[in-house]
Amino acid sequence: MAITKNAFPRRAKPTTDLAPTPASSSLAKFIQSVWEQIHGGISLEPAIFAAQATDRPGESTGGTMRLAAPLHLSTPSSSLVSPGGQTDVSPESFTRGNAFCRQVLQTSRACRSVEVIVQARWVELFDAYVAHLTRTEGLSALRGRMAAMGEACRDFGWAEKEMRNKMAVWRGYKEIKDVGGWVPLVFAGMGLYRMCKYRVGLEPGSLSSLKAMRSRFEIAADTIRPEWRKLLVAVGEPTQLHYRGHPHDWVAQADDDDPLPLSHTYRHQEVPFTFRQVDECLVDEQHWPDDDPRRVPMTTMITNANAAHVCDTCGQPQSDDIKDNQCRCFPSLFGGQRQKPPVQVFRTKNGRNNGVQALLPFSRGSGIGEFVGLLTSDIQGVDVMNSAVGARKYQIWQGREGNFTRFVNHSCNPNALFHKFTWLGMERILLVSKGIEAGAEITVDYSDSYWEGLDKVCLCGEACCRYQGRSAA
């Protein structure tokens, strides 16, 4: 493979002349919010209250839990209050405040998830109790529900109307759980309550798309946020993880089929398939014993007096420290904490083996991921990425180690492309979106050099396919 010479996909200009309009809740938006929560920076660790490290003299915490630090401003004094009357906050105090605020946010997020799954389980408890009354007391289904409702109103301390209104929402939670499992409830966004209250997207037959996501949700949740299953102890469910390892070590299948380990999808090969997920390129020291071949010579780099590395695209200083970095060309990939990309490896239906699906939309010009693997050279007869820095040619081989970009399929009408980008003086090859909707397969053009002399049929299925008249040898 080689990087195509197509122009870099410019980001779409934001429209400012349109008046904002409230968006209605829908099942598609709900599913998108679940993926956002799973791939975001939230934590659902139940034990988020920090235990006191040591007891104070004469006191014992007795194993109780407390918040790590209270959030408050220092007592005003001549040394703390500025002439304008504003309390002075040191960087250390602000950092502690940020940590505390995030801790409280995570606490409320975990508690909200527990609240929702408990309410879904309570509806099951209510229905089972109604069945018990009809079976043991000889009551009709209606009278059994009325009796159970009366007991619930007394125990909750609510009027019947309030109880029924809340139950209607909670029953929506149960319906989502029955179809999509516990994950969509635990990671639901703020639209969950509204969707269940007004039953938008919960019509009969409309939950099939959520049902198809059940195992896909669990792959991502178990491998990215494994702490989530600890919350299930509140509803008496097993807390053991179903899927372990890296999220892309599993291949999602169509419909209700169970996901497959990645190695199982390559059993047709004569040599057993092994693949290690890595975040950075590994240098083959046999070919590059002295230096990384992607390093850009200082003579060709843009520099200034205040920064060691300056982006040759935007001209801003680059740094792995988010406080110092000013380059925002690919903020999801560089200059801050990397999150797992919202993509999933899946099994294609038309003989292309595995592919990569976008779980969330990628705007035009945004970075999806970096093409990483073994930095080597002079490999023949296998799929590799060819590139060069000046006269120094190198290859990236993803035969035994790499990331999800290995499984991106070719298309003659692709929605992504490979793009060179220099970060901290090192050339990187990025997978960049040309505008991808959530749920779409991510594809690239492997370039003509890939297909030259290759006895292989193109299966992209596009009307503009350049190789549709070919036949395999």
Tab-separated table of C-alpha atoms in Angstrom:
chain	number	residue	atom	x	y	z
A	1	MET	CA	0.000	0.000	0.000
A	2	ALA	CA	1.007	3.601	-0.453
A	3	ILE	CA	-0.367	6.971	0.516
A	4	THR	CA	-2.556	8.392	-2.229
A	5	LYS	CA	-1.860	11.816	-3.665
A	6	ASN	CA	-5.388	13.027	-3.072
A	7	ALA	CA	-5.770	16.414	-1.415
A	8	PHE	CA	-6.117	16.405	2.336
A	9	PRO	CA	-9.848	16.459	3.197
A	10	ARG	CA	-10.541	19.941	4.461
A	11	ARG	CA	-12.758	20.203	7.492
A	12	ALA	CA	-16.231	21.473	6.806
A	13	LYS	CA	-16.764	25.100	7.751
A	14	PRO	CA	-19.193	25.527	10.659
A	15	THR	CA	-22.505	27.100	9.771
A	16	THR	CA	-23.416	30.064	11.950
A	17	ASP	CA	-26.469	31.387	10.140
A	18	LEU	CA	-28.798	28.594	11.231
A	19	ALA	CA	-30.918	29.112	14.318
A	20	PRO	CA	-30.507	26.394	16.964
A	21	THR	CA	-33.353	23.939	17.160
A	22	PRO	CA	-34.006	21.357	19.881
A	23	ALA	CA	-33.219	17.838	18.737
A	24	SER	CA	-35.721	15.100	19.503
A	25	SER	CA	-34.621	11.967	21.267
A	26	SER	CA	-34.310	8.878	19.102
A	27	LEU	CA	-32.966	5.369	19.384
A	28	ALA	CA	-30.093	6.166	17.003
A	29	LYS	CA	-29.011	9.095	19.151
A	30	PHE	CA	-29.360	6.955	22.262
A	31	ILE	CA	-27.066	4.287	20.788
A	32	GLN	CA	-24.581	6.993	19.826
A	33	SER	CA	-24.629	8.377	23.370
A	34	VAL	CA	-23.792	4.922	24.751
A	35	TRP	CA	-20.735	4.681	22.498
A	36	GLU	CA	-19.700	8.199	23.532
A	37	GLN	CA	-19.879	7.292	27.210
A	38	ILE	CA	-17.938	4.049	26.776
A	39	HIS	CA	-15.160	5.732	24.783
A	40	GLY	CA	-15.133	8.889	26.888
A	41	GLY	CA	-13.148	9.658	30.010
A	42	ILE	CA	-15.702	8.605	32.613
A	43	SER	CA	-15.021	6.119	35.385
A	44	LEU	CA	-17.644	3.826	36.871
A	45	GLU	CA	-15.456	2.460	39.645
A	46	PRO	CA	-17.853	2.038	42.608
A	47	ALA	CA	-15.123	2.620	45.225
A	48	ILE	CA	-14.466	6.190	44.135
A	49	PHE	CA	-14.421	7.544	47.643
A	50	ALA	CA	-10.811	7.476	48.824
A	51	ALA	CA	-10.177	5.812	52.145
A	52	GLN	CA	-8.291	7.837	54.727
A	53	ALA	CA	-4.652	6.777	54.522
A	54	THR	CA	-3.992	7.030	58.252
A	55	ASP	CA	-6.168	7.701	61.244
A	56	ARG	CA	-5.591	10.885	63.173
A	57	PRO	CA	-4.246	10.491	66.724
A	58	GLY	CA	-6.975	9.331	69.024
A	59	GLU	CA	-9.427	8.701	66.187
A	60	SER	CA	-10.284	5.773	63.986
A	61	THR	CA	-11.999	5.830	60.633
A	62	GLY	CA	-13.326	2.339	61.251
A	63	GLY	CA	-13.072	1.575	57.566
A	64	THR	CA	-15.377	4.424	56.596
A	65	MET	CA	-14.914	6.190	53.298
A	66	ARG	CA	-14.635	9.892	52.709
A	67	LEU	CA	-14.038	12.228	49.794
A	68	ALA	CA	-10.361	12.857	49.251
A	69	ALA	CA	-10.549	16.649	49.710
A	70	PRO	CA	-13.276	19.248	50.201
A	71	LEU	CA	-13.817	21.822	47.478
A	72	HIS	CA	-13.595	25.321	48.881
A	73	LEU	CA	-11.742	28.572	48.494
A	74	SER	CA	-9.120	29.512	51.056
A	75	THR	CA	-10.156	31.839	53.853
A	76	PRO	CA	-9.685	35.393	52.566
A	77	SER	CA	-6.712	37.192	54.021
A	78	SER	CA	-4.374	39.954	53.026
A	79	SER	CA	-2.149	37.420	51.281
A	80	LEU	CA	-4.981	35.661	49.458
A	81	VAL	CA	-7.226	38.454	48.296
A	82	SER	CA	-6.232	40.543	45.312
A	83	PRO	CA	-6.830	44.330	45.197
A	84	GLY	CA	-9.960	43.695	43.161
A	85	GLY	CA	-11.419	41.577	45.937
A	86	GLN	CA	-10.960	38.248	44.128
A	87	THR	CA	-9.654	35.269	46.050
A	88	ASP	CA	-6.281	34.128	44.761
A	89	VAL	CA	-6.121	30.434	43.803
A	90	SER	CA	-2.744	28.784	43.310
A	91	PRO	CA	-2.169	26.260	40.489
A	92	GLU	CA	-1.875	23.519	43.116
A	93	SER	CA	-5.233	24.475	44.644
A	94	PHE	CA	-6.859	24.581	41.227
A	95	THR	CA	-5.466	21.137	40.381
A	96	ARG	CA	-6.811	19.724	43.656
A	97	GLY	CA	-10.153	21.341	42.950
A	98	ASN	CA	-10.255	19.810	39.495
A	99	ALA	CA	-9.497	16.368	40.937
A	100	PHE	CA	-12.201	16.733	43.571
A	101	CYS	CA	-14.810	17.983	41.112
A	102	ARG	CA	-14.069	15.084	38.762
A	103	GLN	CA	-14.312	12.656	41.668
A	104	VAL	CA	-17.757	13.961	42.585
A	105	LEU	CA	-18.785	13.840	38.926
A	106	GLN	CA	-17.706	10.203	38.683
A	107	THR	CA	-19.501	9.456	41.937
A	108	SER	CA	-22.776	10.850	40.646
A	109	ARG	CA	-22.270	9.092	37.290
A	110	ALA	CA	-21.775	5.712	38.948
A	111	CYS	CA	-24.702	6.312	41.307
A	112	ARG	CA	-26.910	7.302	38.385
A	113	SER	CA	-26.030	4.088	36.567
A	114	VAL	CA	-26.819	2.045	39.675
A	115	GLU	CA	-30.106	3.909	40.072
A	116	VAL	CA	-31.190	3.104	36.525
A	117	ILE	CA	-30.310	-0.597	36.602
A	118	VAL	CA	-31.958	-1.001	40.032
A	119	GLN	CA	-35.140	0.598	38.728
A	120	ALA	CA	-35.134	-1.734	35.720
A	121	ARG	CA	-34.698	-4.727	38.038
A	122	TRP	CA	-37.441	-3.418	40.350
A	123	VAL	CA	-39.940	-3.582	37.471
A	124	GLU	CA	-39.052	-7.253	37.070
A	125	LEU	CA	-39.543	-7.685	40.812
A	126	PHE	CA	-42.940	-5.981	40.596
A	127	ASP	CA	-44.097	-8.188	37.714
A	128	ALA	CA	-42.915	-11.317	39.522
A	129	TYR	CA	-44.797	-10.247	42.668
A	130	VAL	CA	-47.989	-9.707	40.669
A	131	ALA	CA	-47.596	-13.212	39.239
A	132	HIS	CA	-47.105	-14.511	42.807
A	133	LEU	CA	-50.329	-12.843	44.005
A	134	THR	CA	-52.370	-14.219	41.118
A	135	ARG	CA	-50.994	-17.689	41.710
A	136	THR	CA	-51.192	-17.893	45.510
A	137	GLU	CA	-54.077	-15.535	46.335
A	138	GLY	CA	-56.345	-16.429	43.444
A	139	LEU	CA	-56.478	-12.812	42.264
A	140	SER	CA	-56.991	-11.757	38.679
A	141	ALA	CA	-54.077	-10.109	36.891
A	142	LEU	CA	-55.727	-6.699	37.295
A	143	ARG	CA	-56.447	-7.117	40.992
A	144	GLY	CA	-52.960	-8.517	41.523
A	145	ARG	CA	-51.443	-5.411	39.958
A	146	MET	CA	-53.662	-3.164	42.049
A	147	ALA	CA	-52.637	-4.927	45.231
A	148	ALA	CA	-48.940	-4.774	44.350
A	149	MET	CA	-49.301	-1.121	43.392
A	150	GLY	CA	-50.885	-0.319	46.731
A	151	GLU	CA	-48.034	-1.945	48.637
A	152	ALA	CA	-45.443	-0.147	46.505
A	153	CYS	CA	-47.096	3.249	47.064
A	154	ARG	CA	-47.088	2.648	50.822
A	155	ASP	CA	-43.438	1.551	50.897
A	156	PHE	CA	-42.207	4.381	48.640
A	157	GLY	CA	-44.406	7.004	50.254
A	158	TRP	CA	-45.752	8.161	46.897
A	159	ALA	CA	-49.236	8.789	45.600
A	160	GLU	CA	-50.506	6.266	43.060
A	161	LYS	CA	-50.272	8.759	40.187
A	162	GLU	CA	-46.628	9.505	40.973
A	163	MET	CA	-45.883	5.813	41.327
A	164	ARG	CA	-47.453	5.023	37.957
A	165	ASN	CA	-45.566	7.851	36.231
A	166	LYS	CA	-42.240	6.624	37.571
A	167	MET	CA	-43.053	3.022	36.758
A	168	ALA	CA	-43.761	3.964	33.150
A	169	VAL	CA	-40.231	5.337	32.829
A	170	TRP	CA	-38.684	2.431	34.723
A	171	ARG	CA	-40.491	-0.023	32.462
A	172	GLY	CA	-38.787	1.666	29.536
A	173	TYR	CA	-35.458	0.956	31.247
A	174	LYS	CA	-36.438	-2.703	31.552
A	175	GLU	CA	-37.375	-2.920	27.866
A	176	ILE	CA	-33.976	-1.528	26.897
A	177	LYS	CA	-32.252	-4.003	29.214
A	178	ASP	CA	-34.230	-6.941	27.831
A	179	VAL	CA	-33.135	-6.110	24.286
A	180	GLY	CA	-29.681	-4.563	24.650
A	181	GLY	CA	-28.466	-5.922	27.983
A	182	TRP	CA	-27.207	-3.917	30.954
A	183	VAL	CA	-24.538	-1.932	29.082
A	184	PRO	CA	-26.848	0.620	27.405
A	185	LEU	CA	-28.419	1.428	30.782
A	186	VAL	CA	-25.097	1.793	32.594
A	187	PHE	CA	-23.597	4.010	29.888
A	188	ALA	CA	-26.759	5.830	28.807
A	189	GLY	CA	-26.554	9.552	28.175
A	190	MET	CA	-28.918	12.161	29.549
A	191	GLY	CA	-31.521	11.378	26.882
A	192	LEU	CA	-32.456	8.041	28.461
A	193	TYR	CA	-35.114	9.437	30.806
A	194	ARG	CA	-36.781	11.487	28.099
A	195	MET	CA	-36.764	8.600	25.642
A	196	CYS	CA	-38.417	6.278	28.151
A	197	LYS	CA	-40.881	8.886	29.388
A	198	TYR	CA	-42.170	9.752	25.931
A	199	ARG	CA	-41.376	6.311	24.478
A	200	VAL	CA	-39.562	7.776	21.491
A	201	GLY	CA	-37.849	4.890	19.717
A	202	LEU	CA	-39.405	2.221	21.945
A	203	GLU	CA	-42.212	1.345	19.578
A	204	PRO	CA	-42.721	-2.382	18.844
A	205	GLY	CA	-40.168	-3.594	16.341
A	206	SER	CA	-37.983	-0.505	16.553
A	207	LEU	CA	-35.509	-2.020	19.018
A	208	SER	CA	-33.993	-4.469	16.542
A	209	SER	CA	-31.003	-2.172	15.965
A	210	LEU	CA	-30.358	-2.074	19.704
A	211	LYS	CA	-30.618	-5.853	19.915
A	212	ALA	CA	-27.916	-6.189	17.243
A	213	MET	CA	-25.629	-4.019	19.402
A	214	ARG	CA	-25.814	-6.159	22.524
A	215	SER	CA	-22.599	-8.144	22.119
A	216	ARG	CA	-20.843	-5.178	20.498
A	217	PHE	CA	-21.616	-3.060	23.549
A	218	GLU	CA	-20.254	-5.740	25.862
A	219	ILE	CA	-16.988	-6.097	23.917
A	220	ALA	CA	-16.292	-2.381	24.255
A	221	ALA	CA	-17.494	-2.042	27.842
A	222	ASP	CA	-15.606	-5.096	29.148
A	223	THR	CA	-12.323	-4.191	27.466
A	224	ILE	CA	-12.379	-0.396	27.838
A	225	ARG	CA	-14.357	0.121	31.090
A	226	PRO	CA	-14.019	-3.238	32.880
A	227	GLU	CA	-15.077	-1.658	36.180
A	228	TRP	CA	-18.639	-1.325	34.897
A	229	ARG	CA	-19.606	-4.884	35.794
A	230	LYS	CA	-18.954	-4.193	39.481
A	231	LEU	CA	-22.135	-2.117	39.446
A	232	LEU	CA	-24.173	-5.211	38.585
A	233	VAL	CA	-23.768	-6.488	42.140
A	234	ALA	CA	-26.609	-4.078	42.968
A	235	VAL	CA	-29.015	-6.188	40.894
A	236	GLY	CA	-27.581	-9.590	41.737
A	237	GLU	CA	-25.971	-10.181	38.349
A	238	PRO	CA	-22.565	-11.872	37.830
A	239	THR	CA	-19.685	-9.412	37.733
A	240	GLN	CA	-17.201	-11.549	35.791
A	241	LEU	CA	-16.045	-10.055	32.507
A	242	HIS	CA	-17.186	-11.818	29.348
A	243	TYR	CA	-14.479	-10.298	27.125
A	244	ARG	CA	-10.893	-9.623	28.149
A	245	GLY	CA	-7.906	-8.053	26.477
A	246	HIS	CA	-7.888	-5.324	23.867
A	247	PRO	CA	-11.210	-4.223	22.317
A	248	HIS	CA	-9.891	-5.082	18.858
A	249	ASP	CA	-8.903	-8.607	19.878
A	250	TRP	CA	-12.578	-9.463	19.309
A	251	VAL	CA	-14.495	-9.508	16.029
A	252	ALA	CA	-18.178	-8.594	16.154
A	253	GLN	CA	-20.473	-10.645	13.970
A	254	ALA	CA	-23.755	-9.903	12.302
A	255	ASP	CA	-27.093	-10.339	14.041
A	256	ASP	CA	-26.997	-12.310	17.295
A	257	ASP	CA	-23.921	-14.441	16.613
A	258	ASP	CA	-21.334	-14.424	19.386
A	259	PRO	CA	-18.164	-12.390	18.787
A	260	LEU	CA	-15.080	-14.316	17.713
A	261	PRO	CA	-11.512	-13.989	18.961
A	262	LEU	CA	-9.464	-12.270	16.281
A	263	SER	CA	-7.231	-15.310	15.776
A	264	HIS	CA	-10.264	-17.488	14.968
A	265	THR	CA	-11.045	-15.395	11.892
A	266	TYR	CA	-7.703	-16.385	10.341
A	267	ARG	CA	-7.893	-20.134	10.853
A	268	HIS	CA	-7.867	-20.585	7.079
A	269	GLN	CA	-4.198	-19.579	7.016
A	270	GLU	CA	-1.537	-22.248	7.021
A	271	VAL	CA	0.505	-20.391	9.631
A	272	PRO	CA	-1.256	-19.817	12.993
A	273	PHE	CA	-2.297	-16.170	13.277
A	274	THR	CA	-0.868	-14.126	16.119
A	275	PHE	CA	-1.275	-10.379	16.456
A	276	ARG	CA	-0.224	-7.966	19.189
A	277	GLN	CA	-2.033	-4.652	19.603
A	278	VAL	CA	0.403	-1.735	19.919
A	279	ASP	CA	-0.059	2.035	20.170
A	280	GLU	CA	3.304	3.070	18.706
A	281	CYS	CA	5.477	1.824	15.876
A	282	LEU	CA	8.220	-0.677	16.735
A	283	VAL	CA	11.612	-0.265	15.064
A	284	ASP	CA	13.191	-3.267	13.348
A	285	GLU	CA	16.767	-2.766	14.565
A	286	GLN	CA	18.161	-5.114	11.916
A	287	HIS	CA	17.210	-2.584	9.259
A	288	TRP	CA	17.315	0.607	11.362
A	289	PRO	CA	19.928	0.053	14.105
A	290	ASP	CA	20.798	3.711	14.628
A	291	ASP	CA	17.670	5.817	14.297
A	292	ASP	CA	13.964	5.846	13.590
A	293	PRO	CA	13.630	6.220	9.797
A	294	ARG	CA	10.627	8.525	10.221
A	295	ARG	CA	12.692	11.272	11.880
A	296	VAL	CA	12.519	14.522	9.943
A	297	PRO	CA	15.883	16.296	9.525
A	298	MET	CA	16.121	19.498	11.541
A	299	THR	CA	17.042	21.402	8.386
A	300	THR	CA	13.551	20.835	6.981
A	301	MET	CA	11.623	21.476	10.195
A	302	ILE	CA	9.939	24.707	11.177
A	303	THR	CA	11.399	25.988	14.428
A	304	ASN	CA	11.082	29.019	16.640
A	305	ALA	CA	12.768	30.305	19.764
A	306	ASN	CA	10.028	29.225	22.164
A	307	ALA	CA	9.395	25.628	21.128
A	308	ALA	CA	11.503	22.662	20.101
A	309	HIS	CA	8.872	21.443	17.645
A	310	VAL	CA	6.454	23.457	15.585
A	311	CYS	CA	3.684	21.977	13.448
A	312	ASP	CA	4.449	22.346	9.744
A	313	THR	CA	0.704	22.497	9.060
A	314	CYS	CA	-0.614	25.092	11.509
A	315	GLY	CA	2.678	26.650	12.687
A	316	GLN	CA	1.862	26.175	16.387
A	317	PRO	CA	4.126	24.635	19.058
A	318	GLN	CA	3.712	20.899	19.631
A	319	SER	CA	4.021	19.086	22.954
A	320	ASP	CA	2.785	15.874	24.533
A	321	ASP	CA	1.966	17.999	27.583
A	322	ILE	CA	-1.574	19.300	27.076
A	323	LYS	CA	-0.684	22.497	28.954
A	324	ASP	CA	2.082	23.385	26.503
A	325	ASN	CA	0.684	22.002	23.268
A	326	GLN	CA	-0.952	24.516	20.924
A	327	CYS	CA	-1.219	22.343	17.822
A	328	ARG	CA	-4.833	21.298	17.342
A	329	CYS	CA	-4.544	19.610	13.957
A	330	PHE	CA	-5.472	16.178	15.337
A	331	PRO	CA	-6.476	16.733	18.984
A	332	SER	CA	-7.905	13.238	19.415
A	333	LEU	CA	-4.545	11.681	18.507
A	334	PHE	CA	-1.815	14.057	19.699
A	335	GLY	CA	-1.271	16.707	22.336
A	336	GLY	CA	-3.311	15.155	25.112
A	337	GLN	CA	-4.509	11.926	26.641
A	338	ARG	CA	-5.376	9.391	23.965
A	339	GLN	CA	-8.684	7.608	24.185
A	340	LYS	CA	-9.540	4.344	22.492
A	341	PRO	CA	-10.836	5.237	18.998
A	342	PRO	CA	-14.584	4.620	18.654
A	343	VAL	CA	-14.236	1.880	16.057
A	344	GLN	CA	-14.842	-1.860	16.137
A	345	VAL	CA	-13.494	-4.787	14.122
A	346	PHE	CA	-16.358	-6.720	12.541
A	347	ARG	CA	-16.888	-9.681	10.247
A	348	THR	CA	-17.886	-8.682	6.706
A	349	LYS	CA	-20.508	-10.584	4.753
A	350	ASN	CA	-19.012	-10.568	1.253
A	351	GLY	CA	-15.770	-12.489	1.662
A	352	ARG	CA	-13.503	-9.605	2.706
A	353	ASN	CA	-12.889	-11.250	6.095
A	354	ASN	CA	-12.669	-8.508	8.749
A	355	GLY	CA	-13.397	-4.804	8.438
A	356	VAL	CA	-13.548	-1.730	10.663
A	357	GLN	CA	-16.786	0.004	11.567
A	358	ALA	CA	-17.171	3.561	12.856
A	359	LEU	CA	-19.164	3.552	16.082
A	360	LEU	CA	-19.438	7.348	16.129
A	361	PRO	CA	-19.388	9.850	13.258
A	362	PHE	CA	-16.028	11.216	12.143
A	363	SER	CA	-16.194	14.696	10.638
A	364	ARG	CA	-14.323	15.458	7.458
A	365	GLY	CA	-10.622	15.995	8.140
A	366	SER	CA	-10.623	14.433	11.613
A	367	GLY	CA	-8.076	11.812	12.601
A	368	ILE	CA	-9.351	8.280	13.202
A	369	GLY	CA	-6.070	6.638	14.183
A	370	GLU	CA	-2.401	6.227	13.388
A	371	PHE	CA	-1.113	3.465	11.108
A	372	VAL	CA	1.384	1.643	13.343
A	373	GLY	CA	3.343	-1.595	13.126
A	374	LEU	CA	6.919	-2.759	12.621
A	375	LEU	CA	9.196	-0.163	10.990
A	376	THR	CA	11.277	-2.141	8.521
A	377	SER	CA	12.314	-2.197	4.847
A	378	ASP	CA	12.859	-4.447	1.822
A	379	ILE	CA	9.847	-6.679	2.502
A	380	GLN	CA	8.318	-8.310	-0.567
A	381	GLY	CA	5.207	-10.403	-1.144
A	382	VAL	CA	3.134	-9.162	1.816
A	383	ASP	CA	0.914	-6.141	2.477
A	384	VAL	CA	2.971	-3.234	3.789
A	385	MET	CA	2.742	0.540	3.911
A	386	ASN	CA	5.482	2.188	1.853
A	387	SER	CA	6.662	5.673	2.736
A	388	ALA	CA	9.806	7.798	2.815
A	389	VAL	CA	11.359	10.775	4.571
A	390	GLY	CA	13.437	12.437	1.911
A	391	ALA	CA	15.568	9.751	0.266
A	392	ARG	CA	15.167	7.372	3.224
A	393	LYS	CA	12.518	4.786	2.332
A	394	TYR	CA	10.850	2.661	4.974
A	395	GLN	CA	7.940	0.262	5.389
A	396	ILE	CA	5.381	-0.339	8.126
A	397	TRP	CA	4.434	-4.001	8.377
A	398	GLN	CA	1.412	-5.047	10.423
A	399	GLY	CA	1.917	-8.781	10.092
A	400	ARG	CA	2.406	-9.572	13.793
A	401	GLU	CA	1.824	-6.274	15.593
A	402	GLY	CA	-0.158	-3.153	14.859
A	403	ASN	CA	-3.617	-1.757	15.490
A	404	PHE	CA	-7.090	-1.661	13.959
A	405	THR	CA	-5.869	0.099	10.814
A	406	ARG	CA	-4.613	-3.318	9.656
A	407	PHE	CA	-8.226	-4.376	9.111
A	408	VAL	CA	-9.406	-1.346	7.112
A	409	ASN	CA	-10.576	-2.630	3.736
A	410	HIS	CA	-10.017	-1.187	0.271
A	411	SER	CA	-12.700	0.668	-1.634
A	412	CYS	CA	-12.587	2.438	-4.990
A	413	ASN	CA	-14.896	5.032	-3.412
A	414	PRO	CA	-13.372	5.336	0.094
A	415	ASN	CA	-14.552	7.456	3.001
A	416	ALA	CA	-11.056	7.815	4.513
A	417	LEU	CA	-7.462	8.173	3.358
A	418	PHE	CA	-3.914	7.917	4.674
A	419	HIS	CA	-2.214	11.232	5.358
A	420	LYS	CA	1.327	12.158	6.423
A	421	PHE	CA	1.652	14.345	9.508
A	422	THR	CA	4.764	15.399	11.424
A	423	TRP	CA	4.484	15.231	15.211
A	424	LEU	CA	7.450	16.174	17.413
A	425	GLY	CA	9.846	15.824	14.506
A	426	MET	CA	8.623	12.366	13.517
A	427	GLU	CA	6.597	11.531	10.430
A	428	ARG	CA	3.321	9.791	11.225
A	429	ILE	CA	0.860	8.153	8.844
A	430	LEU	CA	-2.706	8.856	9.908
A	431	LEU	CA	-6.044	7.453	8.895
A	432	VAL	CA	-8.117	10.569	8.210
A	433	SER	CA	-11.856	10.778	7.657
A	434	LYS	CA	-13.433	12.192	4.516
A	435	GLY	CA	-16.757	12.331	6.366
A	436	ILE	CA	-17.988	9.091	7.966
A	437	GLU	CA	-21.372	8.423	9.525
A	438	ALA	CA	-21.848	6.314	12.619
A	439	GLY	CA	-22.242	2.659	11.696
A	440	ALA	CA	-20.451	2.948	8.347
A	441	GLU	CA	-17.522	0.757	7.395
A	442	ILE	CA	-14.255	2.697	7.208
A	443	THR	CA	-12.506	2.184	3.876
A	444	VAL	CA	-9.444	3.555	2.057
A	445	ASP	CA	-8.041	3.355	-1.456
A	446	TYR	CA	-5.031	1.019	-1.354
A	447	SER	CA	-3.652	2.871	-4.434
A	448	ASP	CA	-2.857	1.572	-7.908
A	449	SER	CA	0.577	0.366	-6.808
A	450	TYR	CA	-1.136	-2.192	-4.552
A	451	TRP	CA	-3.157	-3.692	-7.407
A	452	GLU	CA	-0.444	-3.723	-10.081
A	453	GLY	CA	0.384	-7.335	-10.908
A	454	LEU	CA	-1.910	-8.621	-8.133
A	455	ASP	CA	-4.066	-11.615	-9.041
A	456	LYS	CA	-6.928	-10.595	-6.803
A	457	VAL	CA	-10.567	-9.569	-7.281
A	458	CYS	CA	-11.741	-6.249	-5.847
A	459	LEU	CA	-14.832	-6.789	-3.706
A	460	CYS	CA	-15.627	-3.173	-2.865
A	461	GLY	CA	-18.891	-3.369	-4.823
A	462	GLU	CA	-18.780	0.292	-5.871
A	463	ALA	CA	-20.200	1.334	-9.244
A	464	CYS	CA	-16.934	3.185	-9.897
A	465	CYS	CA	-14.770	0.127	-9.104
A	466	ARG	CA	-11.568	0.307	-11.156
A	467	TYR	CA	-10.916	-3.446	-10.967
A	468	GLN	CA	-14.371	-4.987	-11.333
A	469	GLY	CA	-13.470	-6.622	-14.668
A	470	ARG	CA	-10.560	-8.533	-13.188
A	471	SER	CA	-10.560	-12.211	-12.336
A	472	ALA	CA	-8.473	-14.016	-9.776
A	473	ALA	CA	-5.763	-16.330	-11.043
